[in-house]
């Protein structure tokens, strides 16, 4: 009491509110909201997202409208329609038997995208599931390491070529051949990541609470790998597109009746000197897809890493 | 006081060995102690002495190579059937040392606290589960609104309280607190210790407290075991141990406790324990009782010395 009287009148006692001090003033944190905010703060990524979105939409809609069929060639004997340069009437010009390149390109893009997305999807889903359990189980590790060592030492292109020869050519066969062994690489990569995270203390805590391994993988390990998985997808899709182009160029990709970008590049490469547009337009489209998808994927991978959310 | 209480946990001749290829490392050997219901038992020792290993062996994170651990008379080390395993998990819980590392950064507090509840379906409806989470958070002084937050938004003390809430929501009988305050700021250590004491008062919880700081241990525990290089060297009630620290290692630990008085601190003589000379062939050391409840690891000639000291 004595002291209170002596106190400077400009000061006064306040009571401590225990509950107030526990309150967190920051707004609620939401992982996915932060991811998208981060992603859309990058202008190049938005541009590339628009470009790749346009390509995807065009490749889905345009073949539906044009009804293009590479085997239906009424102009084959009308030499006046062959090798027309790009113009207002023929946007991308026409080829050696008078087919519209504009129609052909979008059908080819559709099939190439279909192949690469399907192969990337299978590779990722299978790779992540197998890799997650591979990283956890010691028994599985000894077996899978041997399998991986054998498969990883055979050149990928060789495996794909042999498979396509055995299964015959066609889009489903090519998807199967591309994803047949590549998921092992993904699984191995995920295994290493899981092994890094596996022994962290919060996983021990979960085990002490009786959490089964599958639930630990789903809730404790995979959320940490989102950024890594997105990086892998953004790397896989363009690489599968270039594999398709490469294999079709070698003539072991899709069948005679299927139209893909790779097949077009292979077919028209003989006109590189005489009618260059036939070769360069599919090449440019394929490059555009790869670059835009890669940049979108990389920005997404950065954005999905929560370390970038605090800035 | 301890004698008339029921034994909740018995550790007998426990040995834990880590194998790395052909190399073997004995982390804990010949550990013997009992925990009585409702008491706080502390394991004290320097880092690397095996105190955490003992705690983790009880939780079955580290496999044991010899000896037995009995919980309520039932063996809980080695291979267990599923039912016993779940029974042990429900009864023994742990609070971890590092509050930053022991919480899943990508899960909400609601998920973290209710993880054990959902593993054992300890609720009938989602509303009941949420209510249990909220009650657990309130019991450690946190707010209901924290349930939807992520661990990185909390301070170290708050996180450690979340860790305690996660363990206490399971309503365990035995809590293993593995250096729960050594990673915390000095100003909030008391808060966490008092919280543990509060739970003990309210629920009759038994606590196995693992620490390296004798001043903290003195405040919280009923009995203390001092462990050195994987071997328990002295065990007694807190009062007895501080009154009659017999083993040279215990004395050196006591001399290392900082004094909040610069005069005493300046003139304090630090005792350094260099380990025991081995003459095990002629006079092997064993686990012996000096006074009722006061055990020490010593050989016959040392025992004579210790007995003289005690009776003086």
XYZ file of C-alpha atoms in Angstrom, chain A residues 18-31 200-212 215-216 219-227 304-306 310, chain B residues 56 59-61 86 89 92-94 96-98 101-106 111-112 115-116 118-120 141-143 145-146 148-150 152-154 158 161 166-167 170 191:
84
model
C -3.801 -14.981 -18.798
C -6.178 -15.807 -21.642
C -5.454 -12.609 -23.554
C -1.763 -13.454 -23.606
C -2.441 -16.795 -25.268
C -4.392 -15.211 -28.088
C -2.833 -15.341 -31.558
C -3.413 -12.123 -33.467
C -2.321 -13.388 -36.892
C -5.103 -14.330 -39.308
C -5.932 -17.998 -39.767
C -3.357 -19.788 -41.851
C -4.600 -21.914 -44.692
C -2.116 -24.020 -46.631
C 11.736 -37.326 -37.171
C 10.452 -36.994 -33.647
C 6.841 -36.215 -34.485
C 6.583 -39.583 -36.223
C 7.793 -41.243 -33.022
C 5.128 -39.268 -31.191
C 2.493 -40.568 -33.598
C 3.718 -44.103 -33.064
C 3.461 -43.647 -29.302
C -0.168 -42.667 -29.853
C -0.763 -45.931 -31.693
C -1.091 -44.473 -35.184
C -0.806 -47.172 -37.884
C -2.005 -43.158 -41.425
C 1.463 -41.850 -40.543
C -0.801 -37.441 -42.521
C 2.807 -37.076 -41.393
C 4.953 -37.829 -44.424
C 3.112 -37.095 -47.666
C 2.097 -33.511 -46.760
C 5.810 -32.732 -46.518
C 6.372 -34.155 -49.993
C 3.758 -32.100 -51.881
C 6.385 -29.695 -53.149
C 3.642 -25.399 -52.309
C 6.685 -25.233 -50.054
C 5.440 -23.583 -46.851
C 6.104 -16.498 -44.472
C 12.025 -45.133 -24.905
C 7.504 -47.113 -24.688
C 8.944 -49.878 -26.903
C 10.551 -47.456 -29.342
C -2.986 -51.148 -27.488
C -0.346 -47.362 -25.531
C 1.645 -45.067 -21.030
C 2.160 -41.794 -22.830
C 5.151 -39.580 -23.475
C 8.937 -35.215 -25.872
C 11.990 -33.099 -25.358
C 11.892 -30.797 -28.361
C 10.328 -31.280 -33.584
C 7.662 -33.361 -31.910
C 4.621 -31.731 -33.512
C 3.586 -32.357 -37.107
C 3.952 -28.965 -38.796
C 1.445 -29.804 -41.518
C -5.669 -33.217 -35.597
C -2.554 -33.488 -33.427
C -4.741 -38.322 -33.127
C -4.717 -40.779 -30.219
C -9.229 -41.344 -33.247
C -6.797 -44.267 -33.178
C -8.743 -45.754 -30.276
C -4.178 -23.108 -20.549
C -4.761 -22.789 -24.289
C -7.859 -21.478 -26.017
C -9.679 -21.086 -31.124
C -6.218 -22.658 -31.186
C -7.640 -24.764 -36.057
C -4.102 -23.352 -35.891
C -0.826 -24.895 -37.038
C 4.445 -23.009 -36.263
C 2.162 -20.258 -34.973
C 2.882 -21.098 -31.335
C 2.706 -23.243 -25.933
C 1.729 -27.605 -23.606
C -1.837 -34.650 -26.753
C -0.568 -37.128 -24.161
C -5.487 -40.278 -23.710
C 4.705 -23.079 -16.094
